[in-house]
Amino acid sequence: MRRVESKLRVRYAESDQMGVVYYANYFVWMEVGRVDYCRDLGFEYRDMEADDGIFLAVTDAHCRYRGAARFNDEIRVVTWVSESRSRTIRFSYEIRHADDDQLLATGETLHTVCDRDGKTVRLPEKYRSFFPLTNSA
């Protein structure tokens, strides 16, 4: 299973007055991971939308927090596809401190493949090799 790693440094704006990262920013980091994952596969997420009219709408998102990231920490977001079906793709994530590998959070996002009008469609053949179908439930 292909895993792609993204490195980020926690910005001041992502933390509260105590320097601890605000919880919603973990979902932003997951998005960074997804975009980097697609780029690593050989295509740009934005081109899939602009050129092919295919959108991966988030229909479910989960994050389990296990440790605190703080302002100026370097973190790693590890992203992989844990499930792929003809109309949905599930990405999984681990967010870790870059220096000591401490697990900060785990998460998943489920995406439904949609056209420009928001109608659910099958993943086009052009992208199926990037997201091979799995048998997961």
Coordinates of C-alpha atoms in Angstrom, one line a residue:
M1 CA 0.0 0.0 0.0
R2 CA 1.4 3.3 -1.1
R3 CA 2.0 5.9 1.7
V4 CA 2.9 9.5 1.0
E5 CA 4.5 11.8 3.6
S6 CA 4.0 15.5 3.8
K7 CA 6.1 17.7 6.1
L8 CA 4.7 20.9 7.6
R9 CA 5.7 23.4 10.3
V10 CA 2.9 24.5 12.7
R11 CA 2.2 28.2 12.0
Y12 CA 1.3 30.6 14.8
A13 CA -2.1 31.2 13.3
E14 CA -2.9 27.4 13.7
S15 CA -2.4 27.6 17.5
D16 CA -4.3 29.1 20.4
Q17 CA -2.8 31.5 23.0
M18 CA -1.2 28.6 24.8
G19 CA 0.6 27.6 21.5
V20 CA -1.5 24.4 21.1
V21 CA -2.9 23.6 17.7
Y22 CA -6.6 24.2 17.3
Y23 CA -8.3 20.9 16.5
A24 CA -9.8 21.8 13.1
N25 CA -6.4 22.4 11.6
Y26 CA -5.7 18.6 11.6
F27 CA -8.4 18.4 8.9
V28 CA -6.6 21.1 6.9
W29 CA -3.4 19.0 7.2
M30 CA -5.2 16.0 6.0
E31 CA -6.2 18.0 2.9
V32 CA -2.5 18.8 2.4
G33 CA -1.8 15.1 2.6
R34 CA -4.4 14.2 0.0
V35 CA -3.2 16.8 -2.5
D36 CA 0.4 15.6 -2.0
Y37 CA -0.8 12.0 -2.4
C38 CA -2.3 12.7 -5.8
R39 CA 0.8 14.6 -6.9
D40 CA 3.0 11.7 -5.9
L41 CA 0.7 9.4 -8.0
G42 CA 1.4 11.6 -11.0
F43 CA -1.6 14.0 -11.3
E44 CA -2.7 17.3 -9.8
Y45 CA -5.9 17.2 -7.7
R46 CA -6.8 20.6 -9.1
D47 CA -6.5 19.4 -12.7
M48 CA -8.9 16.5 -12.0
E49 CA -11.5 19.2 -11.1
A50 CA -10.6 21.8 -13.7
D51 CA -9.9 19.6 -16.7
D52 CA -12.1 16.6 -16.0
G53 CA -15.0 18.0 -13.9
I54 CA -14.4 15.3 -11.2
F55 CA -14.6 16.3 -7.6
L56 CA -14.0 14.2 -4.5
A57 CA -16.6 15.6 -2.0
V58 CA -15.9 14.8 1.6
T59 CA -18.9 12.9 2.9
D60 CA -17.4 11.7 6.3
A61 CA -14.4 12.8 8.3
H62 CA -13.0 11.5 11.5
C63 CA -10.0 12.5 13.6
R64 CA -8.7 10.9 16.9
Y65 CA -6.4 13.1 18.8
R66 CA -3.6 11.4 20.7
G67 CA -1.1 14.2 21.4
A68 CA -0.7 17.9 21.1
A69 CA 1.1 19.7 18.3
R70 CA 2.4 23.1 19.2
F71 CA 3.4 26.3 17.4
N72 CA 6.6 25.8 15.4
D73 CA 6.6 22.0 15.7
E74 CA 7.6 20.2 12.5
I75 CA 5.0 17.5 11.8
R76 CA 4.6 14.7 9.2
V77 CA 1.3 13.8 7.6
V78 CA 1.3 10.2 6.3
T79 CA -1.5 9.6 3.8
W80 CA -2.8 6.5 2.1
V81 CA -5.9 5.1 0.4
S82 CA -7.5 2.5 2.6
E83 CA -10.5 1.8 0.4
S84 CA -11.5 2.5 -3.1
R85 CA -14.8 1.8 -4.8
S86 CA -16.3 2.9 -8.1
R87 CA -17.9 5.9 -6.5
T88 CA -16.0 6.4 -3.2
I89 CA -12.4 6.7 -2.0
R90 CA -11.4 6.5 1.7
F91 CA -8.1 8.2 2.7
S92 CA -6.4 7.4 6.0
Y93 CA -3.9 9.5 7.8
E94 CA -1.4 9.6 10.6
I95 CA -0.1 12.9 11.9
R96 CA 3.2 12.7 13.8
H97 CA 5.9 14.9 15.3
A98 CA 8.7 14.9 12.8
D99 CA 11.5 14.8 15.4
D100 CA 10.4 12.0 17.7
D101 CA 7.7 10.2 15.6
Q102 CA 5.1 10.8 18.4
L103 CA 1.7 10.0 17.1
L104 CA -0.5 13.1 17.3
A105 CA -3.6 12.0 15.5
T106 CA -5.1 9.4 13.2
G107 CA -8.0 10.1 10.8
E108 CA -10.0 9.2 7.8
T109 CA -12.0 11.0 5.2
L110 CA -14.5 9.4 2.9
H111 CA -15.0 11.0 -0.5
T112 CA -17.8 10.6 -3.0
V113 CA -16.9 11.1 -6.7
C114 CA -19.1 13.8 -8.1
D115 CA -19.4 15.8 -11.3
R116 CA -19.6 19.6 -11.6
D117 CA -23.3 19.5 -10.7
G118 CA -22.6 17.5 -7.5
K119 CA -24.2 14.3 -8.9
T120 CA -22.5 11.1 -7.8
V121 CA -20.6 9.4 -10.7
R122 CA -18.2 6.6 -11.2
L123 CA -14.6 7.4 -11.0
P124 CA -13.4 7.8 -14.6
E125 CA -11.2 5.2 -16.2
K126 CA -8.4 7.8 -16.4
Y127 CA -8.1 7.7 -12.6
R128 CA -8.9 4.1 -11.8
S129 CA -5.3 2.9 -12.0
F130 CA -4.4 5.5 -9.4
F131 CA -7.1 4.3 -7.0
P132 CA -7.5 0.5 -7.6
L133 CA -10.7 -1.0 -6.3
T134 CA -10.5 -2.7 -2.9
N135 CA -12.8 -5.3 -1.4
S136 CA -13.1 -3.5 2.0
A137 CA -16.5 -3.0 3.4

